[in-house]
Coordinates of C-alpha atoms and ligand atoms in Angstrom, one line a residue:
Chain Q
M1 CA -71.3 -71.1 31.9
A2 CA -69.2 -71.2 28.7
K3 CA -68.2 -67.8 27.3
R4 CA -66.7 -66.7 24.0
I5 CA -63.4 -64.9 23.8
D6 CA -62.6 -62.4 21.1
V7 CA -59.0 -61.3 20.7
S8 CA -58.2 -58.3 18.5
D9 CA -54.8 -56.9 17.5
L10 CA -53.1 -58.4 20.5
N11 CA -49.3 -57.8 20.9
I12 CA -47.6 -59.5 23.9
Y13 CA -44.4 -58.2 25.3
Y14 CA -41.7 -59.3 27.8
G15 CA -40.3 -55.9 28.6
D16 CA -39.2 -54.5 25.3
F17 CA -39.3 -57.9 23.6
L18 CA -42.3 -58.5 21.4
A19 CA -43.0 -62.2 21.8
V20 CA -46.3 -62.5 20.1
A21 CA -47.7 -60.1 17.5
D22 CA -51.0 -59.2 15.9
V23 CA -53.3 -62.0 17.1
N24 CA -56.9 -61.8 15.9
V25 CA -59.1 -64.7 16.8
S26 CA -62.5 -65.7 18.1
I27 CA -62.7 -68.6 20.5
E28 CA -66.2 -70.2 20.4
P29 CA -68.0 -71.2 23.6
R30 CA -68.8 -74.8 24.3
S31 CA -65.9 -76.1 22.1
V32 CA -62.3 -77.1 22.3
T33 CA -59.8 -74.9 20.6
A34 CA -56.3 -76.3 20.1
L35 CA -53.2 -74.2 19.6
I36 CA -50.2 -75.9 17.9
G37 CA -46.9 -74.7 16.6
P38 CA -43.2 -75.1 17.1
S39 CA -41.5 -74.6 20.4
G40 CA -40.9 -71.0 21.4
C41 CA -43.4 -69.5 19.0
G42 CA -45.5 -68.0 21.9
K43 CA -48.3 -70.5 22.5
S44 CA -47.9 -70.4 26.3
T45 CA -47.4 -66.7 26.2
F46 CA -50.7 -66.2 24.3
L47 CA -52.5 -68.6 26.5
R48 CA -51.4 -66.7 29.6
S49 CA -52.5 -63.4 28.2
L50 CA -56.1 -64.7 28.1
N51 CA -56.5 -64.9 31.8
R52 CA -54.1 -62.0 32.6
M53 CA -51.4 -64.3 34.1
H54 CA -48.9 -62.9 31.6
E55 CA -48.7 -59.5 33.5
V56 CA -47.6 -61.3 36.7
L57 CA -44.1 -61.4 35.4
P58 CA -42.1 -58.1 35.9
G59 CA -42.1 -56.0 32.8
A60 CA -44.6 -58.2 30.9
H61 CA -47.5 -56.4 29.3
V62 CA -49.9 -56.6 26.4
E63 CA -51.4 -54.2 23.8
G64 CA -54.7 -54.8 22.1
K65 CA -58.0 -56.2 23.2
V66 CA -59.2 -59.4 24.8
A67 CA -62.9 -59.6 25.3
M68 CA -65.0 -62.2 27.0
D69 CA -68.6 -62.1 26.0
G70 CA -68.0 -58.5 24.9
Q71 CA -66.4 -57.4 28.1
D72 CA -62.8 -56.1 27.7
L73 CA -60.7 -58.2 30.1
Y74 CA -58.0 -55.5 30.0
G75 CA -60.4 -52.7 30.7
P76 CA -59.3 -50.0 33.2
D77 CA -61.7 -51.1 35.9
V78 CA -61.3 -54.8 35.5
D79 CA -59.6 -56.6 38.4
P80 CA -57.3 -59.4 37.1
V81 CA -58.3 -61.4 40.2
D82 CA -61.9 -61.6 38.9
V83 CA -60.7 -62.5 35.4
R84 CA -58.6 -65.4 36.8
R85 CA -61.5 -66.7 38.9
Q86 CA -63.6 -67.0 35.7
I87 CA -60.8 -68.3 33.5
G88 CA -59.0 -71.3 35.0
M89 CA -55.6 -72.5 34.0
V90 CA -53.5 -75.7 33.9
F91 CA -49.8 -74.9 33.6
Q92 CA -47.3 -76.5 31.3
R93 CA -45.3 -77.7 34.3
P94 CA -47.3 -79.3 37.1
N95 CA -47.5 -77.0 40.1
P96 CA -49.6 -78.4 43.0
F97 CA -49.1 -76.6 46.3
P98 CA -46.4 -78.8 48.0
T99 CA -47.4 -77.6 51.5
M100 CA -50.9 -78.8 51.1
S101 CA -52.5 -82.2 51.1
I102 CA -54.0 -83.7 47.9
Y103 CA -57.5 -82.8 49.3
D104 CA -56.6 -79.3 50.1
N105 CA -55.0 -78.7 46.7
V106 CA -58.3 -79.6 45.0
A107 CA -60.3 -77.5 47.5
A108 CA -57.9 -74.5 47.4
G109 CA -59.8 -72.6 44.7
I110 CA -63.2 -73.2 46.3
R111 CA -61.9 -71.9 49.7
L112 CA -60.6 -68.9 47.9
N113 CA -63.9 -68.0 46.3
A114 CA -65.2 -68.1 49.9
R115 CA -68.2 -70.2 48.8
K116 CA -69.8 -71.5 51.9
M117 CA -69.9 -75.2 51.6
K118 CA -70.7 -78.1 54.0
R119 CA -68.0 -80.6 54.6
T120 CA -69.9 -83.4 52.8
E121 CA -70.6 -81.1 49.8
L122 CA -66.9 -80.3 49.6
D123 CA -66.0 -83.9 49.9
D124 CA -68.3 -84.7 47.0
L125 CA -66.8 -81.9 44.9
V126 CA -63.3 -83.0 45.6
E127 CA -64.2 -86.5 44.6
R128 CA -65.9 -85.4 41.5
S129 CA -63.0 -83.2 40.4
L130 CA -60.5 -86.0 41.0
L131 CA -62.7 -88.5 39.1
G132 CA -62.9 -86.0 36.3
A133 CA -59.1 -85.8 36.2
N134 CA -58.8 -89.6 36.3
L135 CA -56.9 -89.4 39.6
W136 CA -59.5 -90.5 42.1
K137 CA -58.7 -94.2 42.1
E138 CA -55.0 -93.6 42.8
V139 CA -55.4 -91.1 45.6
K140 CA -58.7 -91.9 47.3
D141 CA -56.9 -93.6 50.2
R142 CA -54.3 -90.9 50.7
L143 CA -56.2 -87.6 50.3
N144 CA -54.4 -86.2 53.4
R145 CA -51.0 -87.0 52.2
P146 CA -48.8 -84.2 50.8
A147 CA -49.3 -83.5 47.1
S148 CA -45.6 -83.4 46.6
G149 CA -45.5 -87.2 47.1
L150 CA -47.3 -87.8 43.7
S151 CA -45.6 -88.7 40.5
G152 CA -45.2 -86.0 37.8
G153 CA -48.2 -87.2 35.8
Q154 CA -50.3 -87.5 38.9
Q155 CA -49.4 -84.0 39.9
Q156 CA -50.5 -82.8 36.5
R157 CA -53.8 -84.5 36.9
L158 CA -54.1 -83.0 40.4
C159 CA -53.7 -79.6 38.8
I160 CA -56.4 -80.4 36.3
A161 CA -58.7 -81.4 39.2
R162 CA -57.9 -78.2 41.0
A163 CA -58.7 -76.1 38.0
I164 CA -62.0 -77.8 37.2
A165 CA -63.2 -77.8 40.8
V166 CA -64.0 -74.1 40.7
E167 CA -66.1 -74.6 37.5
P168 CA -64.6 -71.8 35.5
D169 CA -66.3 -70.3 32.4
V170 CA -63.1 -70.9 30.4
L171 CA -60.4 -73.4 31.0
L172 CA -56.9 -72.9 29.6
M173 CA -54.6 -75.9 29.4
D174 CA -51.0 -75.7 28.5
E175 CA -49.9 -79.1 27.3
P176 CA -51.9 -80.9 29.9
A177 CA -51.0 -84.3 28.7
S178 CA -47.3 -83.9 27.9
A179 CA -46.3 -85.8 31.0
L180 CA -49.1 -88.4 30.9
D181 CA -49.2 -92.0 29.8
P182 CA -51.6 -93.0 27.0
I183 CA -54.3 -94.1 29.4
S184 CA -54.4 -90.9 31.4
T185 CA -54.1 -88.9 28.2
L186 CA -57.2 -90.6 26.9
A187 CA -58.9 -89.9 30.2
I188 CA -58.0 -86.2 30.0
E189 CA -59.3 -86.1 26.4
D190 CA -62.5 -87.7 27.4
L191 CA -62.7 -85.1 30.2
M192 CA -62.3 -82.3 27.7
T193 CA -65.0 -83.7 25.5
E194 CA -67.3 -83.8 28.6
L195 CA -66.3 -80.4 29.9
K196 CA -66.9 -78.6 26.7
E197 CA -70.6 -79.0 27.2
R198 CA -70.3 -76.5 29.9
F199 CA -66.9 -74.7 29.5
T200 CA -64.9 -73.1 26.8
I201 CA -61.6 -74.9 26.5
V202 CA -58.4 -73.8 25.0
I203 CA -55.5 -76.3 24.9
V204 CA -51.9 -76.0 23.8
T205 CA -50.5 -79.3 22.5
H206 CA -47.6 -80.7 20.6
N207 CA -49.5 -83.8 19.8
M208 CA -51.2 -83.5 16.4
Q209 CA -53.4 -86.5 16.9
Q210 CA -54.6 -85.0 20.1
A211 CA -55.5 -81.7 18.5
A212 CA -57.3 -83.6 15.7
R213 CA -59.2 -85.8 18.2
V214 CA -60.4 -83.3 20.7
S215 CA -60.7 -79.9 19.1
E216 CA -63.2 -78.1 16.9
Q217 CA -60.9 -75.3 16.0
T218 CA -57.2 -75.2 15.6
G219 CA -54.8 -72.3 15.6
F220 CA -51.3 -72.6 14.2
F221 CA -48.6 -70.3 15.6
N222 CA -45.3 -69.9 13.9
I223 CA -42.2 -67.8 14.2
A224 CA -40.2 -66.4 11.3
G225 CA -36.8 -66.7 13.1
P226 CA -35.0 -66.2 16.3
G227 CA -35.9 -62.8 17.9
Q228 CA -39.0 -62.4 15.7
P229 CA -42.4 -62.4 17.3
G230 CA -44.6 -65.4 17.0
R231 CA -47.7 -65.0 14.9
L232 CA -51.0 -66.8 14.5
I233 CA -50.6 -68.0 11.0
E234 CA -53.8 -69.9 10.5
F235 CA -57.0 -70.4 12.5
N236 CA -59.6 -72.8 11.0
P237 CA -61.8 -75.7 11.8
T238 CA -59.7 -78.6 12.9
E239 CA -60.8 -80.8 10.0
K240 CA -59.8 -78.2 7.5
I241 CA -56.4 -77.6 9.2
F242 CA -55.6 -81.2 9.0
S243 CA -56.9 -82.0 5.6
N244 CA -56.6 -78.9 3.5
P245 CA -55.0 -76.0 5.3
D246 CA -54.9 -72.5 3.8
E247 CA -51.3 -71.9 4.5
K248 CA -48.3 -73.8 3.1
A249 CA -46.5 -73.4 6.5
T250 CA -49.3 -75.1 8.3
E251 CA -49.3 -78.1 6.0
D252 CA -45.5 -78.3 6.3
Y253 CA -45.7 -78.2 10.1
I254 CA -48.5 -80.8 10.3
S255 CA -46.9 -83.2 7.9
G256 CA -43.6 -82.9 9.9
R257 CA -41.6 -81.2 7.2
F258 CA -40.2 -78.7 9.7
G259 CA -40.7 -77.8 13.3
Chain D
M1 CA -11.6 -91.9 56.1
T2 CA -12.2 -95.3 54.6
S3 CA -14.1 -96.5 57.6
T4 CA -17.4 -96.7 55.7
T5 CA -16.1 -99.2 53.3
P6 CA -15.7 -102.5 55.1
S7 CA -12.2 -103.8 54.7
T8 CA -13.0 -107.4 54.3
G9 CA -11.7 -110.0 51.9
S10 CA -11.5 -110.0 48.1
T11 CA -15.2 -111.0 47.8
S12 CA -16.6 -107.6 49.0
R13 CA -16.8 -105.0 46.3
A14 CA -15.9 -101.6 47.7
P15 CA -17.7 -98.9 45.7
V16 CA -15.5 -96.9 43.4
R17 CA -14.9 -93.5 44.9
R18 CA -12.9 -90.6 43.5
L19 CA -10.1 -89.0 45.5
G20 CA -12.0 -85.7 45.5
D21 CA -15.1 -87.3 46.9
R22 CA -13.1 -89.0 49.6
L23 CA -11.3 -85.8 50.5
F24 CA -14.5 -83.9 50.7
A25 CA -16.2 -86.6 52.8
G26 CA -13.3 -86.7 55.1
T27 CA -13.1 -83.0 55.7
S28 CA -16.8 -82.6 56.2
R29 CA -16.9 -85.5 58.6
G30 CA -13.9 -84.0 60.5
A31 CA -15.7 -80.7 60.8
G32 CA -18.8 -82.5 62.1
I33 CA -16.8 -84.3 64.7
L34 CA -15.0 -81.2 65.7
I35 CA -18.3 -79.4 66.4
V36 CA -19.5 -82.3 68.6
L37 CA -16.2 -82.3 70.5
I38 CA -16.3 -78.6 71.1
L39 CA -19.9 -78.8 72.4
A40 CA -19.0 -81.7 74.6
G41 CA -16.0 -79.8 75.9
V42 CA -18.1 -76.8 76.8
A43 CA -20.7 -78.9 78.5
G44 CA -18.1 -80.8 80.4
F45 CA -16.5 -77.6 81.6
L46 CA -19.8 -76.2 82.8
I47 CA -20.7 -79.4 84.6
V48 CA -17.4 -79.8 86.4
Q49 CA -17.3 -76.1 87.4
A50 CA -21.0 -76.1 88.5
A51 CA -20.8 -79.3 90.6
P52 CA -19.5 -77.6 93.8
A53 CA -22.5 -75.3 93.9
F54 CA -24.8 -78.3 94.0
T55 CA -22.9 -80.1 96.8
A56 CA -22.2 -77.0 98.9
P57 CA -24.4 -76.2 102.0
R58 CA -27.4 -74.3 100.9
A59 CA -26.5 -71.3 103.1
D60 CA -23.1 -70.9 101.4
V61 CA -24.7 -70.3 98.0
P62 CA -25.4 -66.6 97.2
G63 CA -28.9 -65.8 98.3
G64 CA -28.6 -68.4 101.1
H65 CA -31.3 -70.8 99.8
G66 CA -29.4 -73.1 97.6
V67 CA -28.5 -73.1 94.0
V68 CA -31.9 -74.0 92.6
A69 CA -33.6 -71.1 94.4
Y70 CA -30.9 -68.9 93.0
I71 CA -31.2 -70.0 89.4
A72 CA -34.9 -70.4 89.1
P73 CA -35.9 -66.7 89.1
L74 CA -33.0 -66.0 86.7
L75 CA -34.2 -68.7 84.4
F76 CA -37.7 -67.2 84.5
G77 CA -36.4 -63.7 83.8
T78 CA -34.3 -65.0 80.9
A79 CA -37.3 -66.8 79.3
L80 CA -39.7 -63.9 79.9
A81 CA -37.4 -61.4 78.3
A82 CA -36.7 -63.6 75.3
V83 CA -40.3 -64.7 74.7
L84 CA -41.3 -61.0 74.9
A85 CA -38.7 -60.1 72.4
L86 CA -39.8 -63.0 70.1
L87 CA -43.4 -62.0 70.3
I88 CA -42.6 -58.4 69.3
A89 CA -40.0 -59.2 66.7
T90 CA -41.4 -62.2 64.7
P91 CA -44.6 -60.7 63.3
L92 CA -42.8 -57.5 62.5
A93 CA -39.9 -59.3 60.9
V94 CA -42.2 -61.5 58.8
G95 CA -44.1 -58.3 57.8
V96 CA -40.9 -56.6 56.8
A97 CA -39.7 -59.6 54.9
L98 CA -43.0 -59.9 53.1
F99 CA -42.9 -56.3 52.2
I100 CA -39.4 -56.5 50.8
T101 CA -40.0 -59.7 48.8
Q102 CA -43.6 -59.3 47.7
F103 CA -44.7 -55.7 47.7
A104 CA -41.9 -53.2 47.4
P105 CA -40.7 -52.2 44.0
R106 CA -37.4 -53.8 43.1
R107 CA -35.1 -50.9 43.7
L108 CA -36.6 -50.1 47.1
A109 CA -36.6 -53.7 48.1
Q110 CA -32.9 -54.0 47.4
G111 CA -32.2 -50.9 49.5
L112 CA -34.3 -52.1 52.4
G113 CA -32.7 -55.5 52.2
Y114 CA -29.3 -54.0 52.7
L115 CA -30.5 -51.8 55.5
V116 CA -32.0 -54.8 57.4
D117 CA -28.7 -56.7 56.9
L118 CA -26.8 -53.7 58.2
L119 CA -29.0 -53.5 61.3
A120 CA -28.1 -57.1 62.1
A121 CA -24.5 -56.2 62.3
I122 CA -24.9 -53.5 65.0
P123 CA -23.3 -54.7 68.2
S124 CA -25.6 -55.3 71.1
I125 CA -24.0 -52.6 73.4
V126 CA -25.2 -50.0 70.9
Y127 CA -28.8 -51.3 71.3
G128 CA -28.3 -51.2 75.0
F129 CA -27.3 -47.6 75.0
W130 CA -30.1 -46.8 72.7
G131 CA -32.5 -48.5 75.0
I132 CA -31.4 -46.7 78.2
A133 CA -30.7 -43.3 76.8
W134 CA -33.4 -42.9 74.2
L135 CA -36.2 -45.5 74.6
A136 CA -36.6 -45.9 78.3
P137 CA -37.3 -42.3 79.2
R138 CA -39.8 -42.0 76.4
L139 CA -41.7 -45.1 77.6
T140 CA -42.3 -44.0 81.2
P141 CA -45.5 -42.0 80.5
F142 CA -46.8 -44.9 78.6
Y143 CA -46.0 -47.2 81.5
A144 CA -47.8 -44.8 83.9
W145 CA -50.8 -44.9 81.5
L146 CA -50.8 -48.7 81.4
A147 CA -50.7 -49.0 85.2
D148 CA -53.6 -46.6 85.5
H149 CA -55.8 -48.0 82.8
L150 CA -54.9 -51.6 82.3
G151 CA -53.5 -52.3 85.8
F152 CA -56.1 -55.1 86.3
I153 CA -54.1 -57.2 83.9
P154 CA -51.2 -58.7 85.9
L155 CA -48.8 -57.9 83.1
F156 CA -49.3 -54.2 83.8
A157 CA -50.0 -54.3 87.5
G158 CA -47.4 -51.6 88.3
P159 CA -46.4 -49.6 90.1
A160 CA -45.0 -48.1 87.0
S161 CA -41.3 -47.6 86.8
V162 CA -40.2 -44.0 86.7
T163 CA -36.9 -44.7 85.0
G164 CA -38.3 -47.0 82.3
K165 CA -35.8 -49.7 83.2
T166 CA -38.4 -52.5 83.0
M167 CA -38.8 -55.9 81.6
F168 CA -41.0 -54.4 78.9
T169 CA -38.2 -52.1 77.8
V170 CA -35.8 -55.0 77.7
G171 CA -38.3 -57.0 75.6
L172 CA -38.5 -54.1 73.2
V173 CA -34.8 -53.6 72.9
L174 CA -34.2 -57.3 72.4
G175 CA -37.0 -57.4 69.9
V176 CA -35.5 -54.6 67.9
M177 CA -32.2 -56.3 68.2
I178 CA -33.3 -59.7 66.8
L179 CA -35.7 -58.3 64.2
P180 CA -33.0 -58.0 61.5
I181 CA -31.9 -61.6 61.9
V182 CA -35.4 -63.0 61.8
S183 CA -36.3 -60.7 59.0
A184 CA -33.2 -61.5 56.9
I185 CA -33.8 -65.3 57.2
S186 CA -37.5 -65.0 56.4
R187 CA -36.6 -62.8 53.4
E188 CA -34.2 -65.5 52.1
V189 CA -36.8 -68.2 52.3
F190 CA -39.6 -66.0 50.8
L191 CA -37.3 -65.4 47.9
Q192 CA -36.9 -69.1 47.4
V193 CA -40.6 -69.7 46.9
P194 CA -40.8 -71.0 43.3
S195 CA -42.7 -68.7 41.0
L196 CA -44.6 -71.8 39.9
H197 CA -46.4 -72.0 43.2
R198 CA -47.1 -68.3 43.4
E199 CA -48.6 -68.5 39.9
A200 CA -50.6 -71.5 40.8
A201 CA -52.3 -69.4 43.5
L202 CA -52.7 -66.4 41.3
A203 CA -54.2 -68.4 38.5
L204 CA -56.9 -69.7 40.9
G205 CA -57.9 -66.1 41.4
A206 CA -56.0 -65.4 44.6
T207 CA -55.4 -61.8 45.6
R208 CA -51.8 -60.9 46.4
W209 CA -52.4 -61.5 50.1
E210 CA -54.3 -64.7 49.5
M211 CA -51.4 -65.9 47.3
I212 CA -49.0 -65.1 50.2
R213 CA -51.1 -67.1 52.6
M214 CA -51.5 -70.0 50.1
A215 CA -48.0 -70.3 48.7
V216 CA -45.4 -68.0 50.3
L217 CA -46.0 -68.4 54.1
P218 CA -46.5 -72.2 54.1
Y219 CA -43.5 -72.7 52.0
G220 CA -41.4 -70.3 54.2
R221 CA -42.8 -71.8 57.4
S222 CA -39.7 -73.8 58.5
G223 CA -37.5 -70.8 57.5
I224 CA -39.5 -68.5 59.7
I225 CA -39.3 -70.9 62.6
G226 CA -35.6 -71.3 62.0
G227 CA -35.1 -67.5 62.0
A228 CA -37.2 -67.1 65.1
M229 CA -35.1 -69.7 66.9
L230 CA -31.9 -68.0 65.9
G231 CA -33.4 -64.7 67.2
L232 CA -34.6 -66.4 70.4
G233 CA -31.1 -67.8 70.9
R234 CA -29.6 -64.4 70.6
A235 CA -32.2 -62.9 73.0
L236 CA -31.7 -65.7 75.5
G237 CA -28.0 -65.2 75.6
E238 CA -28.0 -61.4 75.4
T239 CA -25.8 -59.9 78.1
L240 CA -24.8 -56.3 77.7
A241 CA -28.0 -54.8 76.4
V242 CA -30.0 -56.4 79.3
A243 CA -27.4 -55.5 81.9
I244 CA -27.5 -51.9 80.9
V245 CA -31.3 -51.5 80.5
L246 CA -32.8 -53.7 83.2
S247 CA -33.3 -52.6 86.8
A248 CA -33.1 -56.1 88.4
S249 CA -33.7 -57.2 91.9
G250 CA -32.5 -60.7 92.9
G251 CA -34.8 -63.5 93.5
I252 CA -38.2 -62.3 92.3
V253 CA -40.5 -64.1 89.9
T254 CA -43.2 -61.8 88.4
F255 CA -45.1 -61.3 85.2
N256 CA -45.4 -57.6 86.0
L257 CA -43.6 -56.0 83.0
I258 CA -43.6 -52.4 83.9
S259 CA -42.5 -52.2 87.5
P260 CA -39.0 -51.2 88.8
D261 CA -38.6 -54.6 90.3
N262 CA -37.7 -57.2 87.8
P263 CA -36.1 -60.6 87.7
S264 CA -32.7 -60.5 86.1
T265 CA -31.6 -62.7 83.2
I266 CA -28.9 -65.3 83.5
A267 CA -26.4 -63.8 81.0
S268 CA -26.7 -60.3 82.3
N269 CA -26.5 -61.5 85.9
I270 CA -23.3 -63.4 85.2
A271 CA -21.8 -60.3 83.6
L272 CA -22.7 -58.1 86.6
Q273 CA -21.8 -60.5 89.4
F274 CA -18.8 -62.4 88.1
P275 CA -16.2 -59.7 88.9
E276 CA -17.2 -59.7 92.5
S277 CA -17.7 -63.4 93.0
T278 CA -15.3 -65.9 94.6
G279 CA -15.5 -69.6 95.5
I280 CA -19.0 -71.0 95.6
G281 CA -20.3 -67.8 94.1
V282 CA -18.4 -68.5 90.9
N283 CA -19.6 -72.1 90.9
T284 CA -23.2 -70.9 91.3
L285 CA -22.8 -68.5 88.3
V286 CA -21.4 -71.3 86.2
A287 CA -24.3 -73.4 87.3
S288 CA -26.7 -70.7 86.0
G289 CA -24.7 -70.7 82.8
L290 CA -25.3 -74.5 82.6
A291 CA -29.0 -73.9 83.0
L292 CA -28.9 -71.4 80.1
F293 CA -27.0 -73.9 78.0
V294 CA -29.7 -76.5 78.6
L295 CA -32.5 -74.1 78.0
T296 CA -31.0 -73.0 74.6
L297 CA -30.5 -76.6 73.7
A298 CA -34.1 -77.5 74.6
V299 CA -35.4 -74.6 72.6
N300 CA -33.5 -75.8 69.5
V301 CA -34.7 -79.4 69.9
L302 CA -38.2 -78.1 70.2
A303 CA -37.8 -76.0 67.1
R304 CA -36.4 -79.0 65.2
A305 CA -39.4 -81.1 66.3
I306 CA -41.9 -78.4 65.1
V307 CA -40.2 -78.2 61.8
N308 CA -39.9 -81.9 61.3
R309 CA -43.5 -82.7 62.4
R310 CA -44.7 -81.4 59.1
S311 CA -41.6 -81.9 57.0
Q312 CA -43.5 -83.9 54.4
F313 CA -45.5 -80.7 53.7
S314 CA -42.5 -78.4 53.7
G315 CA -42.3 -78.3 50.0
A316 CA -38.7 -79.4 50.2
N317 CA -39.4 -82.8 48.6
Ligands
LIG401 N1 -40.4 -65.1 31.3 C1 -40.0 -64.7 30.1 N2 -39.2 -63.7 29.9 C2 -38.7 -63.3 28.7 N3 -39.0 -64.0 27.5 C3 -39.8 -65.1 27.6 C4 -40.3 -65.5 28.9 N4 -41.1 -66.6 28.7 C5 -41.0 -66.9 27.4 N5 -40.3 -65.9 26.7 C6 -40.0 -65.9 25.3 O1 -41.2 -65.7 24.6 C7 -41.2 -66.6 23.5 C8 -42.4 -67.5 23.5 O2 -42.3 -68.4 24.6 P1 -43.5 -69.4 25.0 O3 -43.1 -70.0 26.3 O4 -44.8 -68.7 24.9 O5 -43.3 -70.5 23.8 P2 -44.2 -71.8 23.6 O6 -44.8 -71.7 22.2 O7 -45.1 -72.1 24.7 O8 -43.1 -72.9 23.5 P3 -43.1 -74.4 24.0 O9 -43.9 -75.2 23.0 O10 -41.7 -74.8 24.1 O11 -43.8 -74.4 25.4 C9 -39.9 -67.3 23.4 O12 -39.0 -66.6 22.6 C10 -39.4 -67.2 24.8 O13 -38.0 -67.2 24.9
LIG402 MG1 -45.2 -73.5 26.2

């Protein structure tokens, strides 16, 4: 079930270093929201704060509020484990479990959630997830081989399959297509279009065309200079961002005048 | 040094290799050959020295029933003590390593890490004294209780030793002795687990313990096995600690861990008997040493096989 996310006055720190400042944004359910911006401006950092993965790093913490359907995710009695079960994530660098087979990688999340499932049901789900990630054809004959034997792009798609297998309410994807060829990229974009019927999707991308193709809303992050915090400069419907942005900086970035 | 490049005619193209590379390849190959030579030398010495014990009349061998009958109970006692130590030490060591790497706050983890390394450096004679002077007397009431209440299990059949110089005590002492090694190696491999894998598990909604089961333990598996084998090797070959602690009687084979009559171990038996042995007696002791050598080798081969069997899933590729 798709859920909306409301972020208010969010500051994200690595120890004393303020990496992202003052984010206020509402992410609509059943839509794709794209985050763009130059390298190092805090897109990944912001994304990781949405499912409480940020605080996994020593010293990393946030101030402010992130609410999912009105419930504060950083509330005092909220278990981050529950948050992460509802908000799935695909990382910037592919990270399948090298000690598990391809099949077990996809099934890992389901086994965690301790959902009782018959073997045939699980087989179906694994197949469906791999089909969704456009990987099924390549791996259907070697599901029991180690995941580490896949190419980088295949590993990334395996991670996507792993994330969608548990049917999260929200799916965060950090440059999911940066290591993929055009065909797989297209397949992933089709998948997003299909998934947004059910999930809320947030993607980080450096590919402007991709943001324009798949997203309804686009947020532009920017950074004033080294050591400065990244900020969400503009957040608007994708069409507006790419045709007639409010901010000069957004226009400059999109038209490639800096970045 | 140039033996890898075939020295044929002008048509063959020898790969270009830098002097530094050639030097390095040469030294490392030399070191490898040296190790094989040393091993072969030791094995050769053992075989030559042990041979008379096998050819001698059975009655001349200590014990009077031939060399096999002499060594078999020793081999059994050695394996029993070492396996006992391993069963005690490995789970504890992995637990300690997990605590240090995954749960303890960083300052505490560092201190604990040093402490464990320090324990690994304590000489075995110290462990032996600790075992006999401190541990054994404190265990006797426990042995009496075991014999009374769990005596139906062959392991605790009794009669309970009143001195505490039992196989169980030896297992404990050896376990404590190898715990730091196993723990130190496990800790090293747990630290190597890439944070990417740990985060993958956490992002799926794993609790800390589930993350450890999904990412840390499987990744560290070969390291744990390697550490355990190193520990097993030390336990198998331990001489002084066993010689001090164990009250051994020759020639018995029993799984009874808490009685005063225990099989001895090869290494401690050699240490105790060697000064008083002559002639065939010495050859027999060397033969038992050969048996220990073979056992240790077999254990290592087995460990290799276990690690290799799933090497494709090790995460090293
Ligand atoms: N683990 C960390 N510890 C300290 N600082 C970090 C850490 N990770 C990122 N940062 C800093 O936080 C800022 C934002 O980094 P982030 O990875 O979010 O950028 P990004 O927008 O995702 O960049 P890219 O497009 O290159 O992926 C950078 O200044 C970076 O140096
Ligand atoms: Mg990033």
